[in-house]
PDB file of C-alpha atoms in Angstrom:
ATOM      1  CA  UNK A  44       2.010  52.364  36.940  1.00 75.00           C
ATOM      2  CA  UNK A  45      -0.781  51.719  34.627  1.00 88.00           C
ATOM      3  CA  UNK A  46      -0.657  49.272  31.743  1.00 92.00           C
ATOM      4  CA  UNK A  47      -2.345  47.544  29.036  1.00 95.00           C
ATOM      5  CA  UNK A  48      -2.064  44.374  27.336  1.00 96.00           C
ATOM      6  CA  UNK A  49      -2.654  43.255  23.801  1.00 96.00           C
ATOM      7  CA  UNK A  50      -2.177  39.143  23.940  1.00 96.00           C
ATOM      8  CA  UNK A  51      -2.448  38.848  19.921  1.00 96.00           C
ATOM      9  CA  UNK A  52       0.279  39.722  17.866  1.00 95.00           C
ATOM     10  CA  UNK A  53      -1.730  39.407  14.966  1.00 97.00           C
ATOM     11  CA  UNK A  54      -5.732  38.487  14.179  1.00 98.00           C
ATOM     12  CA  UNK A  55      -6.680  36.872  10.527  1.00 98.00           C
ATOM     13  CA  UNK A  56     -10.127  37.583   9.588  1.00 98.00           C
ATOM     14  CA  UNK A  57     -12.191  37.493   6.249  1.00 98.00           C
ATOM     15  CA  UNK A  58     -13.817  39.973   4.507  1.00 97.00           C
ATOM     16  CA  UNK A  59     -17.226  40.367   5.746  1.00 97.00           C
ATOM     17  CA  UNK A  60     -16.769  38.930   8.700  1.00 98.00           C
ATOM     18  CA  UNK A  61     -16.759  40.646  12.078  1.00 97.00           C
ATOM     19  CA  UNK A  62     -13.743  41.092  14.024  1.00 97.00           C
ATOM     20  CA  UNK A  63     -12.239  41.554  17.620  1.00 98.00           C
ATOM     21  CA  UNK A  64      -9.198  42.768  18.990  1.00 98.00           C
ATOM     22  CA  UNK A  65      -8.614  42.047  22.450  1.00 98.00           C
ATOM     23  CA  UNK A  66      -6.780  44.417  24.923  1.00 98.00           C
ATOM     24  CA  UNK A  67      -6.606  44.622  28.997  1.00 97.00           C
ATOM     25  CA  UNK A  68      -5.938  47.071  31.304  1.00 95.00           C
ATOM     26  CA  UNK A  69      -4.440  47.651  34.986  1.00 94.00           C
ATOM     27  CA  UNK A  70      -4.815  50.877  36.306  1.00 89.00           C
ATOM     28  CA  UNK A  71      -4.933  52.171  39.790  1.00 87.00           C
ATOM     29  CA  UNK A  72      -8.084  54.516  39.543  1.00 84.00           C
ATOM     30  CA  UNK A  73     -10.762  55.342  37.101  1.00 85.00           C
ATOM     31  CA  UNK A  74      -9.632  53.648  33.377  1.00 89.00           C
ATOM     32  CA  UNK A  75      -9.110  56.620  30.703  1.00 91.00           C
ATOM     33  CA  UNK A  76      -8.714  53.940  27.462  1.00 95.00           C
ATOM     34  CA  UNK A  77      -7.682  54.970  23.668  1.00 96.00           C
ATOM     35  CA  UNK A  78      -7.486  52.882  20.389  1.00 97.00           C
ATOM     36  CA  UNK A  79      -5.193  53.864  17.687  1.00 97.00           C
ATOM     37  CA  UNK A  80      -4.646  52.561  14.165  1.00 97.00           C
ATOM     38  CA  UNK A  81      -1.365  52.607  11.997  1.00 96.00           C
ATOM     39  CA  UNK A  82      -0.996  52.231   8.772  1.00 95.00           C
ATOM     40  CA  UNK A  83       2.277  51.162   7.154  1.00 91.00           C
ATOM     41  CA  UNK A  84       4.911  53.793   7.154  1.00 89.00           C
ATOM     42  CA  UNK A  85       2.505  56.774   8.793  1.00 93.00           C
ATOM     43  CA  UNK A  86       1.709  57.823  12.732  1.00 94.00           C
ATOM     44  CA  UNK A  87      -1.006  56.999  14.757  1.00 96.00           C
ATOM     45  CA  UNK A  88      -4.252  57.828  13.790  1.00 96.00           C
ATOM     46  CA  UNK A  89      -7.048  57.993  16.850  1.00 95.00           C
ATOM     47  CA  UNK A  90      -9.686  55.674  16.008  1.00 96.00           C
ATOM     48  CA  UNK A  91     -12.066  55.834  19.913  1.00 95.00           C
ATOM     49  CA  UNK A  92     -11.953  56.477  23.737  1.00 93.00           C
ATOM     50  CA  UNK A  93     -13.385  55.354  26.723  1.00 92.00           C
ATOM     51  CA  UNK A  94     -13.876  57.950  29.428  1.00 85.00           C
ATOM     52  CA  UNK A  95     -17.051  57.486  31.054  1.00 80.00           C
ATOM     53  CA  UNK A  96     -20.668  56.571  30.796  1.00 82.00           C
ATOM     54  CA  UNK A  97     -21.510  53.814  28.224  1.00 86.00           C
ATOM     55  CA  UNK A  98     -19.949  50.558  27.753  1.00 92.00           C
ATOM     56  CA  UNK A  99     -19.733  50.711  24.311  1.00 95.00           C
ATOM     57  CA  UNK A 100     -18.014  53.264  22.930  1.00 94.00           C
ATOM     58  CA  UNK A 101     -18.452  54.035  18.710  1.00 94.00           C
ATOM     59  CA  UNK A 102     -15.484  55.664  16.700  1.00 93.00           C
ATOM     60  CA  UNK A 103     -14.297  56.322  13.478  1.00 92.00           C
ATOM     61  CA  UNK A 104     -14.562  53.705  10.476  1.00 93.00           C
ATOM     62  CA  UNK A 105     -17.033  51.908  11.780  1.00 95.00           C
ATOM     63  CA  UNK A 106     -15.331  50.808  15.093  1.00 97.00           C
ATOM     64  CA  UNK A 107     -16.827  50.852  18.616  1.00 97.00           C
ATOM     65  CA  UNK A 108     -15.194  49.346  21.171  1.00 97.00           C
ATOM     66  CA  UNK A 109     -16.934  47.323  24.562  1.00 96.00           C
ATOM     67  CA  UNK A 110     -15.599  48.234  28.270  1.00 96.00           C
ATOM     68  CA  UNK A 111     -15.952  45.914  30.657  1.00 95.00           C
ATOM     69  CA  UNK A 112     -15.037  46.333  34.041  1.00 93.00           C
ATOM     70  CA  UNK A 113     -15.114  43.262  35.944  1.00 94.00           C
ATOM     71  CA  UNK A 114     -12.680  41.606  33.511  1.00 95.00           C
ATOM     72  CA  UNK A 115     -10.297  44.958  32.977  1.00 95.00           C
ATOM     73  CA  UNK A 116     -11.053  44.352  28.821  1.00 96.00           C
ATOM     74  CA  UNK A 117     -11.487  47.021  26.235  1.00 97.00           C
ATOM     75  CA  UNK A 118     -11.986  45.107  23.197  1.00 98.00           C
ATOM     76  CA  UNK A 119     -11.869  46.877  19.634  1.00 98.00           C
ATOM     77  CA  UNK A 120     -14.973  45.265  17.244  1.00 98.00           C
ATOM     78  CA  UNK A 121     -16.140  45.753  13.884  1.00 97.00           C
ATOM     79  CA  UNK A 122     -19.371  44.141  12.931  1.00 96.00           C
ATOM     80  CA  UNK A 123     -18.123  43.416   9.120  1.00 97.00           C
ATOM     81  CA  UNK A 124     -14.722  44.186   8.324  1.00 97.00           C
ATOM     82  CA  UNK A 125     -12.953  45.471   4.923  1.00 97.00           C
ATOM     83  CA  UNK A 126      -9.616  44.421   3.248  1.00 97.00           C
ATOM     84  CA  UNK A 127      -9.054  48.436   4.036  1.00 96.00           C
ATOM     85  CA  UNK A 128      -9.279  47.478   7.768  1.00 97.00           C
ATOM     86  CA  UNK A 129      -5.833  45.706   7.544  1.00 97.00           C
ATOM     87  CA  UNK A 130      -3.310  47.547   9.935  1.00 97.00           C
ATOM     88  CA  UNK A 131      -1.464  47.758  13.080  1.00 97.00           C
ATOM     89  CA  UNK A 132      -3.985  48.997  16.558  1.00 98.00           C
ATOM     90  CA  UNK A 133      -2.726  49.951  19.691  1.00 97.00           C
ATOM     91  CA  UNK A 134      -4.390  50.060  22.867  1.00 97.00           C
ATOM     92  CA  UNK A 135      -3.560  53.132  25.452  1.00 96.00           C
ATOM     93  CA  UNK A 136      -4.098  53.889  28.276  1.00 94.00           C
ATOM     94  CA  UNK A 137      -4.000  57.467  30.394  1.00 91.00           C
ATOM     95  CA  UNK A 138      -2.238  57.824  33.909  1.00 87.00           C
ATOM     96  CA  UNK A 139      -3.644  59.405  36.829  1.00 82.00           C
ATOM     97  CA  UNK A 140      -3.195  61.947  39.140  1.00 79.00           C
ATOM     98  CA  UNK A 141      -0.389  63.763  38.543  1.00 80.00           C
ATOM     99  CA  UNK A 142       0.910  62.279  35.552  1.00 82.00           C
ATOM    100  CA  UNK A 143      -2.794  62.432  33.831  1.00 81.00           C
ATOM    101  CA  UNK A 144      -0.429  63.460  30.408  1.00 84.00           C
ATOM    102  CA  UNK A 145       1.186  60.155  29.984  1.00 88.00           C
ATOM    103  CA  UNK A 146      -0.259  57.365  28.298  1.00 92.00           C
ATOM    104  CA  UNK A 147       0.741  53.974  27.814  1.00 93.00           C
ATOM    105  CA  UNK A 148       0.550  51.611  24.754  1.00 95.00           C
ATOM    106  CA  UNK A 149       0.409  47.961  24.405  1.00 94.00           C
ATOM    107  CA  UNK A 150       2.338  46.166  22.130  1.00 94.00           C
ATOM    108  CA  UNK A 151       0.218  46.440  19.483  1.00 95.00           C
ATOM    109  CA  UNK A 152      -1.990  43.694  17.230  1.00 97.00           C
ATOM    110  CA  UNK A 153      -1.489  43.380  13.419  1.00 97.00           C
ATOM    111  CA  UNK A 154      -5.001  42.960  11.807  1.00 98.00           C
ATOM    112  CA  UNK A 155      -5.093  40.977   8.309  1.00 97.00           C
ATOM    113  CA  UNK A 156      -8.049  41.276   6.405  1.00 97.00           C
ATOM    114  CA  UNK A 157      -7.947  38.787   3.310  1.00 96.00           C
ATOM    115  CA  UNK A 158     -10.396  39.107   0.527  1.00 95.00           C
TER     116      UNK A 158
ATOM    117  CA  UNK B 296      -3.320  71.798   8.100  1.00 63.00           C
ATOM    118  CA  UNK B 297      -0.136  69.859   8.370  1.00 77.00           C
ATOM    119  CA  UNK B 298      -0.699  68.935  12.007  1.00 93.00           C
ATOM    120  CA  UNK B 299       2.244  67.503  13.633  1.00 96.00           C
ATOM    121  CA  UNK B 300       5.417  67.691  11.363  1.00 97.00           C
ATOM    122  CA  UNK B 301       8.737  65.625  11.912  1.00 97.00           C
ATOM    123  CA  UNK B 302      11.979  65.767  10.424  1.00 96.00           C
ATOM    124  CA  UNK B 303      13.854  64.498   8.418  1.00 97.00           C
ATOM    125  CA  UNK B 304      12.132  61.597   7.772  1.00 96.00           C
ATOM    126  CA  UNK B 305      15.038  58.719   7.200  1.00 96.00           C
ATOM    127  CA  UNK B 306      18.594  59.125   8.524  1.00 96.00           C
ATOM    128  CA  UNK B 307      21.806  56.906   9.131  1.00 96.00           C
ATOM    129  CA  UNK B 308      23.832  57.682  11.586  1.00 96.00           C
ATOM    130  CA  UNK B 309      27.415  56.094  12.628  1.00 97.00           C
ATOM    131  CA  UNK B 310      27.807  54.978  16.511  1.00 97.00           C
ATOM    132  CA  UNK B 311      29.132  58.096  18.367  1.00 96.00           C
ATOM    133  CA  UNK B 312      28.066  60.661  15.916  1.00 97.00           C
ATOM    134  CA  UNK B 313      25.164  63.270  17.459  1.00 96.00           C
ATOM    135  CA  UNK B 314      21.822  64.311  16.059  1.00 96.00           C
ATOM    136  CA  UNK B 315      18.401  66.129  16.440  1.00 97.00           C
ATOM    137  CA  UNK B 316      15.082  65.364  15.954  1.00 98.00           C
ATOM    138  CA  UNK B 317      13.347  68.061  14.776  1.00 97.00           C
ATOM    139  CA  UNK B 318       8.971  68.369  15.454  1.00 98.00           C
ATOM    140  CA  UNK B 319       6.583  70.997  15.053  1.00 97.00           C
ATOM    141  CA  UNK B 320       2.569  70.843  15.608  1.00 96.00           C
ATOM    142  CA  UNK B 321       0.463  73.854  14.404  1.00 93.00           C
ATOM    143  CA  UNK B 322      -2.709  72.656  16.439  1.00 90.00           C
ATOM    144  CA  UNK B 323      -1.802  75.142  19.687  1.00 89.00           C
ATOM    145  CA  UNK B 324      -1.499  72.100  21.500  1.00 90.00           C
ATOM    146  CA  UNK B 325      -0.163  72.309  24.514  1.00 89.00           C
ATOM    147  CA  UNK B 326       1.309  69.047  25.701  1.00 91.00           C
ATOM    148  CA  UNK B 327       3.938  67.761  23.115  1.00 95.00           C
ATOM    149  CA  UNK B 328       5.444  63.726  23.697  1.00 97.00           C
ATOM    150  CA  UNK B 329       8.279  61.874  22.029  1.00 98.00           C
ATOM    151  CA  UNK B 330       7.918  58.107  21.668  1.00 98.00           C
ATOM    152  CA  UNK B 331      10.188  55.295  20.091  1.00 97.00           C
ATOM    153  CA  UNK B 332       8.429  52.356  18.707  1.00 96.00           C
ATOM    154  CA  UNK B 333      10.335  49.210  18.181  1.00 93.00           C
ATOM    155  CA  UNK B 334       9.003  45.800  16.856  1.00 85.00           C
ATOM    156  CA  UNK B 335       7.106  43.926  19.501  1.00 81.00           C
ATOM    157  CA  UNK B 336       7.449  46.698  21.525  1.00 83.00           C
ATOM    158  CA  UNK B 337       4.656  49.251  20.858  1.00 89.00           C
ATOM    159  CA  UNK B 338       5.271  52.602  21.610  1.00 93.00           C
ATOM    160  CA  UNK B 339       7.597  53.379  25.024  1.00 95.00           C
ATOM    161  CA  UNK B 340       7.765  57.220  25.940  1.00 95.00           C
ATOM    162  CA  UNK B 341      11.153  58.921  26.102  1.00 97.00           C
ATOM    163  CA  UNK B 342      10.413  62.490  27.120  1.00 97.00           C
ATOM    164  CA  UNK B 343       7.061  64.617  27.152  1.00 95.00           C
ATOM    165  CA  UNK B 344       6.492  68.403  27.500  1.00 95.00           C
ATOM    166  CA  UNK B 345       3.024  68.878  29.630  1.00 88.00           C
ATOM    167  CA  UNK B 346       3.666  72.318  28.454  1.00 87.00           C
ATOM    168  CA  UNK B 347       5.976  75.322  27.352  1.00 89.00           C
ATOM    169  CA  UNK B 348       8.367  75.479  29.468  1.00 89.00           C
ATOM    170  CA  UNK B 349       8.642  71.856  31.124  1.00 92.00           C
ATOM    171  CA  UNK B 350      10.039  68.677  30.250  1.00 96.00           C
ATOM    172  CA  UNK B 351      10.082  65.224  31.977  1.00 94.00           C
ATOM    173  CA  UNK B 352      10.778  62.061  31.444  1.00 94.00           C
ATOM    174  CA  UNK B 353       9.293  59.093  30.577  1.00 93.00           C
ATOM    175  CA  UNK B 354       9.695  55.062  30.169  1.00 91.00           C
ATOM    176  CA  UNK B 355      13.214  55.543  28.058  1.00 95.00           C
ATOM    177  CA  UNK B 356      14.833  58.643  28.496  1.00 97.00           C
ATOM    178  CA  UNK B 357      18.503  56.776  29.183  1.00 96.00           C
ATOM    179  CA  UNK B 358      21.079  58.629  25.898  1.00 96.00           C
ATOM    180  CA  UNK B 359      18.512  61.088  24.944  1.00 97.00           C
ATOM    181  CA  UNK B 360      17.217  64.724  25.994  1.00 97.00           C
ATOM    182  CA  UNK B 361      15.149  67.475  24.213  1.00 97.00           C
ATOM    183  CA  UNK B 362      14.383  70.563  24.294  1.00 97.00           C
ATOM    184  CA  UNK B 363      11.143  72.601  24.266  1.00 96.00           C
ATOM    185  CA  UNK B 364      11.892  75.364  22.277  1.00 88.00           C
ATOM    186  CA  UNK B 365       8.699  77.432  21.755  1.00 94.00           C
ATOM    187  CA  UNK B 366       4.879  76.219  22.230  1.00 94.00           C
ATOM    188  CA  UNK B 367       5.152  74.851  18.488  1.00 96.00           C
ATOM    189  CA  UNK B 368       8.488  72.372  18.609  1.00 97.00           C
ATOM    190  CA  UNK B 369       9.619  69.946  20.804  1.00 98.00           C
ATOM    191  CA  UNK B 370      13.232  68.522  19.971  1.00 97.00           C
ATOM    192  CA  UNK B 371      14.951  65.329  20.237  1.00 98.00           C
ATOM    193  CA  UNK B 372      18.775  65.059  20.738  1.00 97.00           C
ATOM    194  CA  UNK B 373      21.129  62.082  20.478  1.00 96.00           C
ATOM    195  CA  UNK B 374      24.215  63.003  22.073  1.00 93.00           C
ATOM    196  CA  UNK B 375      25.979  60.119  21.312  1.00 96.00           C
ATOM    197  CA  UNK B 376      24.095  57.484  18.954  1.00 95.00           C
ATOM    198  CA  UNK B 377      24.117  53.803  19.890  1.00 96.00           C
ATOM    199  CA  UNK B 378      22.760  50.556  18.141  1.00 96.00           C
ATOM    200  CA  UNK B 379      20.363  50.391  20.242  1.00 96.00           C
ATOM    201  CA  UNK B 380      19.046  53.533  19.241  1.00 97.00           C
ATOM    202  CA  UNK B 381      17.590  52.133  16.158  1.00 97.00           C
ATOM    203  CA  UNK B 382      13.870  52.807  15.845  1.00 97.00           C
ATOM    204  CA  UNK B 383      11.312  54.741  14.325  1.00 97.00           C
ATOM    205  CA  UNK B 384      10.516  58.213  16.457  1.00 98.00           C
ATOM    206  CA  UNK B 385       7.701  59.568  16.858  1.00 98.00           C
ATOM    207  CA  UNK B 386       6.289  62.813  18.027  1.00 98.00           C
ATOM    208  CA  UNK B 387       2.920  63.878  19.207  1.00 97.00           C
ATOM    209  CA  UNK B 388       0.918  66.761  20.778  1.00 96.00           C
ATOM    210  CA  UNK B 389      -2.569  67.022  22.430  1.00 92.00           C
ATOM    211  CA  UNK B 390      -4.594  69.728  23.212  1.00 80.00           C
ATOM    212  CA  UNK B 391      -4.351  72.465  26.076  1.00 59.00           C
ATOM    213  CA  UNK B 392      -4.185  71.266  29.839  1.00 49.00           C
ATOM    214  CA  UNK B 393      -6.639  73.264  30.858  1.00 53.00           C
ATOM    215  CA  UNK B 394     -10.044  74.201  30.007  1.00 53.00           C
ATOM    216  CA  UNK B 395     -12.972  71.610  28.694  1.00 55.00           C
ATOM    217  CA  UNK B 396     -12.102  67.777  28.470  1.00 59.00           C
ATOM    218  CA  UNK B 397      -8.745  68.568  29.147  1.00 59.00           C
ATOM    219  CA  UNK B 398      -7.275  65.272  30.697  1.00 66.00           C
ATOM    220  CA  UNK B 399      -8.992  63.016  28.057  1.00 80.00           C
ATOM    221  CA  UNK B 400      -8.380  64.360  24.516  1.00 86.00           C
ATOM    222  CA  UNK B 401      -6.172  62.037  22.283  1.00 90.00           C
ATOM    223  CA  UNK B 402      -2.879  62.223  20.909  1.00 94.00           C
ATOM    224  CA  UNK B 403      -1.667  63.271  17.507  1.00 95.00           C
ATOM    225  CA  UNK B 404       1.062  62.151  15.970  1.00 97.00           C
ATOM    226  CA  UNK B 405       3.463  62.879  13.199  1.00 97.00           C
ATOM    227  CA  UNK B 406       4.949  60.287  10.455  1.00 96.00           C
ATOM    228  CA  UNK B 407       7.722  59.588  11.934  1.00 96.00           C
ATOM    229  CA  UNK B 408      11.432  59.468  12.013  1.00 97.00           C
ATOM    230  CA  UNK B 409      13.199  56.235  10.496  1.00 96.00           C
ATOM    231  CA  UNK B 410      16.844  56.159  12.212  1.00 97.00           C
ATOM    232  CA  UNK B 411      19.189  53.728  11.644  1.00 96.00           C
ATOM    233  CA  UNK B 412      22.820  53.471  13.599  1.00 96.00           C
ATOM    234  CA  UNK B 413      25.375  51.320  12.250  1.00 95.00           C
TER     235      UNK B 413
END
């Protein structure tokens, strides 16, 4: 089965500054990879995907994210981040074949802006 | 647009007693999924419907089941609540199988369901 992996439970960051949040993948297969955002008390919100085609991917809010195959990473980045930023993200990923409509989520990583 | 709607939104339930998890999208999505999200955890699928008419299971189905009732809502059931039934729910829906970027579209999910099982 596929999987991903989020190895921070939380990332600290200051206003301003830019910010990463790591995630890795196994997958059997071409990767289909998803970031998500939650804010406290409300769903998942869809922030960016990697499908194909560029290694950088750009999404909402100002996030992009960089794919990079030979080290099975899809790492969420901001170049400068707000106190707004502050929230839960989720990597997914898609299955294959014939279960292409389940995904998988890590475990998530709390982001803390601080002012 | 109210997108993916979930109710109720908070409930208590006593071990042994039953209950139903009511969601509705009004996106014509196809493909509807219920999830369970517990700390540490992330999300872990119980059940998905690819589409009206089908159900199967996913990561956690083990005390639950649901029901795909029409194209717009996709139920939950407890039959018989347990401690470790304690989570926040979550339903979501994505758009048709077929047609366009079908396989890659993302999820979208509802607020939630807050239940609690003494």
């Amino acid at each position: 089965a596929q999987s991903v992996a989020q190895p921070e439970d939380q990332v600290n960051v200051a206003e301003g500054n830019p910010l990463t949040v790591k995630c890795t993948y196994s997958v059997s297969g071409n990767p289909y990879l998803f970031w998500y955002v939650q804010y406290p008390n409300r769903g998942l919100q869809f922030l960016l995907k990697y499908i194909t085609g560029d290694n950088l991917v750009k999404g909402s809010y100002g996030f992009e994210a960089e794919f990079n195959k030979s080290q099975t990473s899809f790492h969420l980045k901001k170049p400068s981040a707000l106190v707004s930023d502050s929230a839960l993200y989720f990597c997914a990923v898609r299955d294959t074949g014939y279960n292409f409509n389940k995904f998988y989520f890590g475990s998530g990583t709390k982001l803390n802006v601080k002012p | 647009n109210a997108g993916v709607t979930q109710t109720p939104k908070f409930q208590v339930l006593k071990t042994g007693q039953s209950m139903t998890l009511q969601c509705a999208q009004d996106m014509n999505h196809n493909s509807m999924y219920w999830y369970r999200q517990d700390p540490g955890m992330g999300l872990r699928l119980i059940y998905y419907s690819a589409s009206e008419g089908t159900t199967d299971k996913g990561e956690v189905p083990n005390g639950y089941n649901v029901s795909r009732l029409n194209k717009r809502e996709f139920s939950l059931r407890l039959e018989s609540a347990a401690p470790s039934q304690t989570s926040v729910y979550f339903c979501a829906s994505r758009s048709p199988v077929h047609g366009g970027d079908w396989g890659n579209q993302p999820q979208h999910f509802g607020d939630g369901t807050r239940l609690s099982i003494l």
